[in-house]
CSV table of C-alpha atoms in Angstrom, one decimal:
chain,number,residue,atom,x,y,z
A,1,MET,CA,0.2,0.0,-0.4
A,2,VAL,CA,2.9,2.2,1.2
A,3,LEU,CA,4.6,1.5,-2.9
A,4,LEU,CA,0.9,2.6,-4.2
A,5,LEU,CA,0.7,5.7,-2.6
A,6,LEU,CA,4.2,6.9,-3.6
A,7,ASN,CA,3.4,6.0,-7.4
A,8,PHE,CA,0.5,8.1,-6.9
A,9,ILE,CA,2.1,10.6,-5.2
A,10,GLU,CA,4.6,10.8,-8.2
A,11,VAL,CA,2.1,11.0,-10.7
A,12,VAL,CA,0.5,14.2,-9.3
A,13,LYS,CA,3.2,15.8,-7.9
A,14,PRO,CA,3.7,17.3,-11.6
A,15,PHE,CA,0.4,19.0,-11.3
A,16,LEU,CA,0.8,20.2,-8.0
A,17,LEU,CA,4.3,21.5,-8.8
A,18,PHE,CA,2.7,23.2,-12.5
A,19,ARG,CA,6.4,21.8,-14.0
A,20,THR,CA,4.5,20.1,-16.9
A,21,PRO,CA,1.1,20.8,-18.8
A,22,PHE,CA,-1.8,20.0,-16.3
A,23,PHE,CA,-3.6,18.9,-18.9
A,24,THR,CA,-2.1,15.9,-21.2
A,25,LEU,CA,-3.6,12.9,-22.4
A,26,ASN,CA,-0.8,10.3,-21.1
A,27,SER,CA,-0.6,11.7,-17.2
A,28,MET,CA,-4.4,12.1,-17.6
A,29,LYS,CA,-4.8,8.6,-18.0
A,30,ARG,CA,-2.0,7.1,-15.5
A,31,LEU,CA,-3.5,9.3,-13.5
A,32,ALA,CA,-7.0,8.1,-13.6
A,33,SER,CA,-6.0,4.4,-13.6
A,34,ILE,CA,-3.8,4.4,-10.6
A,35,SER,CA,-6.1,7.0,-8.4
A,36,SER,CA,-8.8,4.7,-9.1
A,37,PHE,CA,-7.0,1.8,-8.3
A,38,PHE,CA,-5.8,3.6,-4.8
A,39,VAL,CA,-9.3,4.8,-4.2
A,40,LEU,CA,-10.5,0.9,-4.9
A,41,PHE,CA,-7.7,-0.3,-2.1
A,42,LEU,CA,-8.8,2.0,0.3
A,43,LEU,CA,-12.6,1.2,-0.1
A,44,THR,CA,-11.5,-2.7,0.2
A,45,GLY,CA,-9.4,-1.9,3.3
A,46,VAL,CA,-12.0,-0.4,4.9
A,47,ASN,CA,-14.7,-2.8,4.1
A,48,ALA,CA,-12.4,-5.4,5.4
A,49,GLN,CA,-12.3,-3.7,8.8
A,50,ILE,CA,-16.2,-4.5,9.2
A,51,PRO,CA,-16.7,-6.7,12.2
A,52,GLN,CA,-18.1,-10.0,10.9
A,53,VAL,CA,-17.9,-11.8,14.0
A,54,LEU,CA,-17.5,-10.2,17.5
A,55,THR,CA,-14.5,-10.8,19.2
A,56,GLN,CA,-13.4,-10.2,23.0
A,57,ALA,CA,-11.3,-7.0,23.7
A,58,LYS,CA,-8.1,-8.0,25.4
A,59,THR,CA,-8.5,-5.0,27.7
A,60,PRO,CA,-11.5,-2.7,27.3
A,61,GLU,CA,-9.0,0.0,26.6
A,62,GLU,CA,-8.7,-1.6,23.8
A,63,ALA,CA,-11.6,-0.7,22.5
A,64,GLY,CA,-12.1,2.8,24.0
A,65,PHE,CA,-13.2,2.1,27.6
A,66,LEU,CA,-11.8,2.8,30.8
A,67,SER,CA,-11.6,-0.6,32.8
A,68,GLU,CA,-12.3,0.8,36.3
A,69,ARG,CA,-15.1,3.0,34.9
A,70,LEU,CA,-16.7,-0.3,33.6
A,71,LYS,CA,-16.5,-2.0,37.1
A,72,LYS,CA,-19.2,0.3,38.2
A,73,LEU,CA,-21.6,-1.7,36.1
A,74,ASP,CA,-20.8,-4.7,38.2
A,75,ALA,CA,-21.4,-3.1,41.3
A,76,HIS,CA,-24.8,-1.5,40.2
A,77,PHE,CA,-25.9,-4.8,39.0
A,78,GLN,CA,-25.0,-6.7,41.4
A,79,ASP,CA,-26.7,-4.6,44.5
A,80,ILE,CA,-29.9,-4.9,42.3
A,81,VAL,CA,-30.2,-8.7,42.2
A,82,ASP,CA,-28.8,-8.7,45.8
A,83,LYS,CA,-31.7,-6.7,47.0
A,84,GLY,CA,-34.5,-8.8,44.9
A,85,ILE,CA,-35.1,-5.7,42.5
A,86,ALA,CA,-34.3,-8.0,39.6
A,87,PRO,CA,-34.3,-11.8,39.4
A,88,ASN,CA,-31.4,-11.4,36.9
A,89,ILE,CA,-29.4,-9.7,34.0
A,90,VAL,CA,-27.5,-10.0,31.5
A,91,THR,CA,-25.0,-7.4,29.5
A,92,LEU,CA,-23.2,-7.0,26.8
A,93,VAL,CA,-21.5,-4.3,25.5
A,94,ALA,CA,-19.1,-3.6,22.4
A,95,ARG,CA,-17.1,-1.0,20.3
A,96,LYS,CA,-16.1,-1.4,17.0
A,97,GLY,CA,-16.7,-5.3,17.1
A,98,LYS,CA,-14.8,-5.9,20.3
A,99,ILE,CA,-16.8,-7.1,23.3
A,100,VAL,CA,-15.5,-4.7,26.5
A,101,HIS,CA,-18.1,-6.4,29.2
A,102,GLU,CA,-20.5,-9.5,28.9
A,103,LYS,CA,-22.2,-10.9,32.4
A,104,ALA,CA,-24.3,-12.5,33.8
A,105,PHE,CA,-26.0,-11.8,37.4
A,106,GLY,CA,-28.5,-13.5,39.7
A,107,TYR,CA,-30.6,-16.5,39.0
A,108,SER,CA,-32.1,-17.8,35.5
A,109,ASN,CA,-34.8,-19.8,38.3
A,110,ILE,CA,-34.7,-18.1,42.1
A,111,GLU,CA,-36.6,-20.6,43.4
A,112,ASN,CA,-33.9,-23.2,42.3
A,113,LYS,CA,-31.1,-21.4,42.9
A,114,THR,CA,-30.1,-21.8,39.2
A,115,PRO,CA,-27.4,-19.4,38.3
A,116,LEU,CA,-27.9,-17.3,35.2
A,117,LYS,CA,-25.6,-17.9,32.2
A,118,LYS,CA,-24.8,-15.7,29.4
A,119,ASP,CA,-26.2,-17.9,26.7
A,120,ASP,CA,-29.5,-18.2,28.9
A,121,ILE,CA,-32.4,-17.5,26.6
A,122,PHE,CA,-34.9,-14.7,27.5
A,123,ARG,CA,-38.5,-13.5,25.8
A,124,ILE,CA,-37.4,-10.5,23.8
A,125,ALA,CA,-41.1,-9.4,23.1
A,126,SER,CA,-40.8,-5.8,21.0
A,127,GLN,CA,-37.2,-6.4,20.1
A,128,SER,CA,-38.4,-8.9,17.5
A,129,LYS,CA,-39.7,-6.1,15.3
A,130,LEU,CA,-36.1,-5.0,14.4
A,131,ILE,CA,-35.6,-8.7,12.7
A,132,THR,CA,-38.9,-8.5,11.2
A,133,THR,CA,-38.5,-4.6,9.6
A,134,VAL,CA,-35.2,-6.5,8.4
A,135,GLY,CA,-37.1,-8.9,6.5
A,136,LEU,CA,-39.6,-6.8,5.3
A,137,MET,CA,-36.5,-4.8,3.7
A,138,MET,CA,-34.8,-7.4,2.4
A,139,LEU,CA,-38.0,-7.6,0.4
A,140,PHE,CA,-38.3,-4.0,-0.3
A,141,GLU,CA,-34.9,-4.5,-1.9
A,142,GLU,CA,-36.4,-6.9,-4.2
A,143,GLY,CA,-38.5,-4.8,-6.0
A,144,LYS,CA,-41.8,-6.2,-3.9
A,145,PHE,CA,-43.3,-3.2,-3.1
A,146,PHE,CA,-43.0,0.5,-2.6
A,147,LEU,CA,-43.3,2.0,1.1
A,148,ASP,CA,-46.2,4.2,0.1
A,149,GLU,CA,-48.3,1.5,-1.1
A,150,PRO,CA,-51.4,1.0,0.5
A,151,ILE,CA,-51.6,-2.3,2.5
A,152,SER,CA,-55.0,-3.4,1.2
A,153,LYS,CA,-53.1,-4.1,-2.2
A,154,TYR,CA,-51.4,-7.1,-0.8
A,155,ILE,CA,-53.6,-7.6,2.4
A,156,PRO,CA,-57.8,-6.9,1.0
A,157,SER,CA,-59.2,-7.2,4.4
A,158,PHE,CA,-57.4,-3.4,5.1
A,159,LYS,CA,-59.4,-2.2,2.3
A,160,ASN,CA,-62.1,0.6,3.2
A,161,ALA,CA,-60.5,1.5,7.0
A,162,LYS,CA,-62.6,2.9,9.5
A,163,VAL,CA,-61.7,5.2,12.3
A,164,LEU,CA,-63.6,4.9,16.0
A,165,VAL,CA,-65.2,7.8,16.8
A,166,SER,CA,-67.2,6.8,20.1
A,167,TYR,CA,-67.8,4.0,22.3
A,168,ASP,CA,-70.2,3.0,25.2
A,169,GLU,CA,-68.1,2.4,28.0
A,170,LYS,CA,-71.0,0.1,29.7
A,171,ASP,CA,-71.9,-2.2,26.4
A,172,ARG,CA,-69.0,-2.0,23.9
A,173,SER,CA,-71.0,-3.6,20.7
A,174,LYS,CA,-72.4,0.0,20.7
A,175,TYR,CA,-70.0,2.2,19.0
A,176,ILE,CA,-69.7,4.6,16.3
A,177,THR,CA,-67.0,4.8,13.2
A,178,ARG,CA,-66.5,6.8,10.2
A,179,PRO,CA,-64.4,6.1,7.1
A,180,ALA,CA,-60.9,6.6,7.7
A,181,LYS,CA,-59.4,9.8,5.5
A,182,SER,CA,-56.9,7.8,3.7
A,183,GLY,CA,-56.0,3.8,3.4
A,184,ILE,CA,-52.7,2.4,5.7
A,185,THR,CA,-49.3,2.6,3.9
A,186,ILE,CA,-47.1,0.2,4.6
A,187,ARG,CA,-44.2,3.0,5.6
A,188,GLN,CA,-47.1,4.5,8.4
A,189,LEU,CA,-47.4,0.4,9.5
A,190,LEU,CA,-43.1,0.5,9.9
A,191,SER,CA,-43.2,3.7,11.8
A,192,HIS,CA,-46.0,2.7,13.9
A,193,SER,CA,-48.0,5.7,12.6
A,194,ALA,CA,-51.1,3.7,11.1
A,195,GLY,CA,-53.7,4.5,14.1
A,196,ILE,CA,-53.4,0.2,14.9
A,197,PRO,CA,-52.9,0.2,18.9
A,198,TYR,CA,-52.2,-2.8,21.2
A,199,GLU,CA,-54.7,-1.9,23.7
A,200,HIS,CA,-58.1,-1.4,21.7
A,201,PRO,CA,-61.3,-0.3,23.5
A,202,LEU,CA,-63.2,-2.9,21.6
A,203,GLN,CA,-60.7,-5.5,21.7
A,204,ASP,CA,-63.1,-8.0,24.4
A,205,LEU,CA,-65.5,-8.4,21.0
A,206,PRO,CA,-65.5,-11.7,19.5
A,207,GLU,CA,-64.6,-10.5,16.3
A,208,TYR,CA,-61.9,-8.6,17.1
A,209,LYS,CA,-60.5,-10.9,19.8
A,210,VAL,CA,-56.6,-11.5,19.0
A,211,PRO,CA,-53.5,-12.7,20.7
A,212,PHE,CA,-51.9,-10.0,22.4
A,213,PHE,CA,-48.3,-11.2,22.2
A,214,CYS,CA,-48.2,-15.0,21.6
A,215,SER,CA,-50.4,-17.6,21.5
A,216,VAL,CA,-50.8,-21.4,22.7
A,217,GLU,CA,-53.9,-21.6,20.6
A,218,ASN,CA,-54.3,-22.8,16.9
A,219,ASP,CA,-53.9,-19.3,15.8
A,220,MET,CA,-52.3,-18.8,12.5
A,221,LEU,CA,-51.2,-15.4,11.5
A,222,ARG,CA,-53.2,-15.0,7.9
A,223,ASP,CA,-57.0,-15.3,10.3
A,224,VAL,CA,-55.2,-13.0,13.0
A,225,VAL,CA,-54.2,-10.3,10.6
A,226,ASP,CA,-57.6,-9.9,8.9
A,227,LYS,CA,-59.4,-9.9,12.6
A,228,ILE,CA,-56.6,-6.6,13.0
A,229,ALA,CA,-57.9,-5.1,9.7
A,230,ALA,CA,-61.1,-5.5,10.9
A,231,ARG,CA,-60.8,-3.1,13.9
A,232,PRO,CA,-61.4,0.4,13.7
A,233,LEU,CA,-58.1,2.6,14.1
A,234,LEU,CA,-57.6,4.8,17.0
A,235,SER,CA,-56.7,7.9,14.4
A,236,ASP,CA,-56.6,8.7,11.0
A,237,PRO,CA,-53.1,7.0,9.1
A,238,GLY,CA,-50.0,9.1,9.4
A,239,ARG,CA,-51.9,11.6,12.2
A,240,GLN,CA,-49.7,10.2,15.1
A,241,PHE,CA,-47.4,7.1,16.4
A,242,THR,CA,-49.7,5.1,17.9
A,243,TYR,CA,-47.7,1.7,18.8
A,244,GLY,CA,-49.7,-1.7,18.3
A,245,LEU,CA,-49.9,-4.6,16.3
A,246,ASN,CA,-48.3,-3.0,13.0
A,247,THR,CA,-45.3,-5.5,12.9
A,248,ASP,CA,-47.2,-8.8,13.1
A,249,VAL,CA,-48.9,-6.9,9.9
A,250,ILE,CA,-45.9,-6.9,8.1
A,251,GLY,CA,-45.2,-10.5,9.6
A,252,ARG,CA,-48.2,-11.7,7.1
A,253,LEU,CA,-47.0,-9.0,4.5
A,254,ILE,CA,-44.0,-10.7,4.2
A,255,GLU,CA,-45.8,-14.1,3.6
A,256,VAL,CA,-47.7,-12.8,1.0
A,257,LEU,CA,-44.7,-11.1,-0.8
A,258,SER,CA,-42.3,-13.9,0.0
A,259,GLY,CA,-44.8,-17.0,-0.8
A,260,MET,CA,-42.8,-18.9,2.6
A,261,SER,CA,-44.4,-18.9,5.6
A,262,PHE,CA,-43.2,-16.4,8.1
A,263,ASP,CA,-41.1,-18.0,10.4
A,264,GLU,CA,-39.7,-20.1,7.7
A,265,TYR,CA,-38.5,-16.6,5.8
A,266,LEU,CA,-36.8,-15.3,9.2
A,267,ARG,CA,-35.0,-18.2,9.5
A,268,LYS,CA,-33.6,-18.9,6.0
A,269,LYS,CA,-33.5,-15.3,4.9
A,270,ILE,CA,-32.2,-13.7,8.6
A,271,LEU,CA,-31.3,-15.9,11.1
A,272,ASP,CA,-29.4,-19.1,9.7
A,273,PRO,CA,-27.2,-16.1,7.3
A,274,LEU,CA,-26.7,-13.9,10.6
A,275,GLY,CA,-25.5,-17.3,12.8
A,276,MET,CA,-28.3,-16.5,15.2
A,277,ASN,CA,-28.7,-20.1,16.1
A,278,ASP,CA,-30.8,-18.8,19.2
A,279,THR,CA,-33.3,-17.0,18.1
A,280,TYR,CA,-36.7,-19.0,17.8
A,281,PHE,CA,-40.6,-18.0,17.9
A,282,TYR,CA,-40.2,-21.7,19.4
A,283,LEU,CA,-38.0,-23.6,21.4
A,284,PRO,CA,-36.6,-26.9,20.0
A,285,ALA,CA,-36.7,-29.4,23.0
A,286,ASP,CA,-33.0,-29.5,23.7
A,287,LYS,CA,-32.9,-25.4,24.3
A,288,ALA,CA,-36.5,-25.6,26.7
A,289,ASN,CA,-34.2,-25.4,29.5
A,290,ARG,CA,-32.0,-22.4,28.8
A,291,LEU,CA,-35.2,-20.0,28.9
A,292,VAL,CA,-34.9,-17.9,31.9
A,293,GLU,CA,-38.4,-18.1,34.3
A,294,LEU,CA,-40.8,-14.9,34.4
A,295,TYR,CA,-41.5,-12.9,37.3
A,296,SER,CA,-43.5,-9.8,37.7
A,297,LYS,CA,-43.3,-6.9,40.2
A,298,GLY,CA,-46.0,-4.1,39.9
A,299,SER,CA,-44.4,-1.5,42.1
A,300,THR,CA,-41.2,-0.4,43.5
A,301,GLU,CA,-42.3,-2.0,46.9
A,302,ASP,CA,-43.8,-5.5,45.5
A,303,LYS,CA,-41.3,-8.5,46.0
A,304,LEU,CA,-40.5,-10.3,42.8
A,305,MET,CA,-43.5,-12.8,42.1
A,306,LEU,CA,-43.8,-15.6,40.0
A,307,HIS,CA,-45.7,-14.4,37.0
A,308,THR,CA,-49.4,-15.4,37.3
A,309,ASN,CA,-50.1,-15.8,33.0
A,310,GLU,CA,-48.8,-19.8,31.9
A,311,ILE,CA,-48.9,-18.1,28.2
A,312,TYR,CA,-46.4,-15.4,29.2
A,313,ARG,CA,-44.4,-17.6,31.0
A,314,LYS,CA,-44.4,-20.9,28.2
A,315,PHE,CA,-45.4,-19.9,25.0
A,316,ALA,CA,-42.4,-20.6,23.5
A,317,ILE,CA,-42.1,-24.5,24.8
A,318,THR,CA,-45.6,-25.2,24.7
A,319,GLY,CA,-49.2,-24.8,22.8
A,320,GLN,CA,-49.9,-25.8,19.2
A,321,LYS,CA,-47.0,-23.3,17.8
A,322,THR,CA,-48.9,-22.1,14.7
A,323,TYR,CA,-48.9,-18.1,15.6
A,324,PHE,CA,-46.0,-16.2,14.1
A,325,SER,CA,-46.0,-12.5,16.0
A,326,GLY,CA,-43.6,-10.4,14.0
A,327,GLY,CA,-44.1,-7.9,16.9
A,328,ALA,CA,-43.5,-9.4,20.0
A,329,GLY,CA,-42.5,-13.1,19.4
A,330,LEU,CA,-39.1,-14.4,19.1
A,331,VAL,CA,-36.9,-15.2,22.3
A,332,SER,CA,-32.8,-15.2,22.3
A,333,THR,CA,-29.7,-14.5,23.9
A,334,VAL,CA,-28.0,-11.3,23.9
A,335,GLN,CA,-25.2,-13.0,21.9
A,336,ASP,CA,-27.6,-13.6,19.0
A,337,TYR,CA,-29.3,-10.3,19.5
A,338,ALA,CA,-26.0,-8.7,19.2
A,339,LYS,CA,-25.2,-9.8,16.2
A,340,ILE,CA,-28.7,-8.2,14.8
A,341,CYS,CA,-27.4,-5.1,16.1
A,342,GLN,CA,-24.0,-4.8,14.8
A,343,PHE,CA,-25.5,-6.0,11.1
A,344,ILE,CA,-27.4,-2.4,11.1
A,345,LEU,CA,-24.1,-0.9,12.5
A,346,ASN,CA,-22.2,-2.2,9.9
A,347,ARG,CA,-24.9,-0.7,7.9
A,348,GLY,CA,-26.4,-4.3,6.4
A,349,GLU,CA,-23.3,-7.0,6.7
A,350,PHE,CA,-22.7,-9.1,9.5
A,351,ASN,CA,-21.1,-12.8,9.2
A,352,GLY,CA,-19.7,-12.7,5.8
A,353,LYS,CA,-23.4,-11.7,4.6
A,354,ARG,CA,-24.6,-8.5,3.2
A,355,LEU,CA,-28.6,-8.5,3.5
A,356,LEU,CA,-29.2,-5.3,3.3
A,357,SER,CA,-27.3,-2.2,1.6
A,358,ARG,CA,-26.5,0.9,3.5
A,359,SER,CA,-28.8,3.1,1.8
A,360,THR,CA,-31.5,1.1,2.7
A,361,VAL,CA,-30.5,0.9,6.4
A,362,ASP,CA,-29.7,4.7,6.5
A,363,LEU,CA,-33.5,4.8,5.3
A,364,MET,CA,-34.7,2.6,8.4
A,365,ALA,CA,-32.7,5.6,10.7
A,366,ARG,CA,-34.6,8.4,9.2
A,367,ASN,CA,-37.2,9.8,10.7
A,368,GLN,CA,-40.8,8.3,9.3
A,369,ILE,CA,-43.3,10.0,11.9
A,370,GLY,CA,-43.2,13.7,10.8
A,371,ASP,CA,-43.8,15.9,14.1
A,372,SER,CA,-45.1,13.2,16.2
A,373,PHE,CA,-43.0,12.3,19.0
A,374,VAL,CA,-42.7,8.3,20.9
A,375,TRP,CA,-44.7,9.0,23.6
A,376,ASP,CA,-43.4,11.4,25.9
A,377,ARG,CA,-39.5,10.9,25.2
A,378,GLN,CA,-39.2,13.8,22.7
A,379,ASP,CA,-37.8,11.3,20.2
A,380,LYS,CA,-38.6,9.7,17.1
A,381,PHE,CA,-39.0,6.9,15.0
A,382,GLY,CA,-38.1,5.5,11.7
A,383,LEU,CA,-38.6,1.9,10.1
A,384,GLY,CA,-38.9,-0.5,13.1
A,385,LEU,CA,-36.8,1.4,15.7
A,386,GLN,CA,-36.7,4.5,17.8
A,387,ILE,CA,-33.9,7.6,17.0
A,388,ILE,CA,-32.5,9.4,20.1
A,389,THR,CA,-32.7,13.2,19.8
A,390,PRO,CA,-31.0,15.9,20.7
A,391,GLU,CA,-33.7,16.9,22.9
A,392,SER,CA,-33.9,13.2,24.0
A,393,HIS,CA,-36.0,12.4,27.3
A,394,TYR,CA,-35.2,9.1,27.2
A,395,GLY,CA,-31.6,8.5,25.7
A,396,ASP,CA,-29.5,10.5,28.5
A,397,ASN,CA,-26.0,10.4,27.0
A,398,ALA,CA,-26.3,8.5,24.0
A,399,THR,CA,-25.0,10.3,20.9
A,400,PRO,CA,-28.0,11.9,18.9
A,401,GLY,CA,-29.0,9.6,16.6
A,402,SER,CA,-28.6,6.5,18.1
A,403,LEU,CA,-31.3,3.6,18.1
A,404,THR,CA,-32.9,1.7,20.4
A,405,TRP,CA,-35.9,-0.4,21.3
A,406,GLY,CA,-37.3,-2.6,24.3
A,407,GLY,CA,-39.5,-5.3,25.1
A,408,MET,CA,-42.1,-5.2,27.4
A,409,TYR,CA,-40.6,-8.0,29.6
A,410,CYS,CA,-37.4,-5.9,30.1
A,411,SER,CA,-34.9,-5.8,27.6
A,412,GLU,CA,-33.5,-3.6,25.6
A,413,TYR,CA,-30.6,-2.4,22.8
A,414,THR,CA,-29.0,0.6,22.0
A,415,ILE,CA,-27.3,1.2,18.4
A,416,ASP,CA,-24.9,4.2,18.6
A,417,PRO,CA,-23.4,4.3,14.8
A,418,LYS,CA,-21.0,7.6,15.7
A,419,GLU,CA,-18.7,5.9,18.6
A,420,ASP,CA,-19.3,2.4,17.1
A,421,LEU,CA,-21.2,0.9,19.8
A,422,ILE,CA,-24.1,-1.8,20.8
A,423,LEU,CA,-25.2,-1.8,24.3
A,424,LEU,CA,-27.5,-5.0,25.3
A,425,VAL,CA,-29.5,-5.5,28.8
A,426,PHE,CA,-31.6,-8.2,29.3
A,427,THR,CA,-34.3,-9.2,32.1
A,428,ASN,CA,-37.3,-10.9,32.1
A,429,VAL,CA,-40.2,-9.3,34.6
A,430,HIS,CA,-43.6,-8.0,33.8
A,431,PRO,CA,-44.9,-6.1,34.8
A,432,TYR,CA,-41.8,-4.0,36.2
A,433,ALA,CA,-41.8,-0.7,38.3
A,434,HIS,CA,-38.1,-0.8,37.3
A,435,TYR,CA,-38.1,-1.1,34.1
A,436,SER,CA,-36.4,2.6,33.0
A,437,ASP,CA,-34.3,2.5,35.8
A,438,ILE,CA,-32.9,-1.1,34.4
A,439,VAL,CA,-32.4,0.0,31.1
A,440,ARG,CA,-31.5,4.0,30.8
A,441,LYS,CA,-28.8,3.3,34.3
A,442,PHE,CA,-27.2,0.9,32.3
A,443,ARG,CA,-26.9,2.9,29.3
A,444,ILE,CA,-25.7,6.0,31.4
A,445,LEU,CA,-22.8,3.9,33.2
A,446,VAL,CA,-21.7,2.2,29.7
A,447,TYR,CA,-21.1,5.9,28.3
A,448,GLN,CA,-19.2,7.2,31.2
A,449,ALA,CA,-16.8,4.6,31.0
A,450,LEU,CA,-16.1,5.8,27.8
A,451,LEU,CA,-12.5,6.7,26.8
């Protein structure tokens, strides 16, 4: 490379010193040839530096962290577990493809005193959305659809959408709707601006009853999505950020566009290529014992209790195993999910596989909700993920432009392109009064340790 650079300098030196005519045919040809090769060599060298696997840093300092300050993470989370605030916590922090912190605290099962392992499997709930979004954007790159096309073009049950105007609190079968001002677009589904909620006022009516996050019954995605389509929207499409079952609809769209079942598509197109071998809708028998137990702690004064909802506890290892929720149905490990985070950080490539172009990943990371905000966070939402803004009330000391999202059982990721950094923290408690404390203090403690 040094010889190539010297050769390049020799060619351009006469131009710089004005000792020869600036434009001669031979010198221009030679300059073009060598400079093109030189640029290609540089770009190839840069591309080769994109981490294709995550490796252990020899020291935190190698990846730009201070060892002494990183120790605050250990003390903080061990204290939380010791005080019974969380049953367990597993963390992973990697910078420039180097893992600087990966530890397991507490117990996967408190009653049995089973120590948590770093490769234990967690319910990741809404972290499923990023994986589903990547799957759809791969079909976008194949020219299968436009983002601003109506979803009804591919799933006809969404034609003639209606908006809920009012309903009777005592008898919810009595309600009034009006036609929506426009149809739902695929972009609005990806950015949660379609007017489709999770908690729907009419959700207990038989014609609108759908699995909330998961199912152990013989439910099928196509039938569930048709019921979602029949529900009146809570607002006109495109009007505001309304978090809900949008990504479950995306899972069905993937089936329609690909001709494959949703779970088969994810396995073949994303999970296997990226080496995400511990990420599933339903765990195989030989991995079922790695699923952590699920607890609840609804207030700061409550003690950790075994969760009373058997479906939430057991959906990944029991039941009919026919329903594939793209919005909340996956289970995974912190190591596996770090791969999809690094894939986004690498702008579409990991494990030697390029699944998306960098331009598509950049599109996913752009604001898609206009003047709306993600709840009270003062953050924006792109396609499948939250964007931390300079005015964020949630991102704390994370770099503006960082990408994040979490799951209802308390798991969360942060991807910081500027710092070349990924952060993951997992536990499984729901409802959880300490959710924000766990994920935000983790992020604060990581950033305070950066050099």
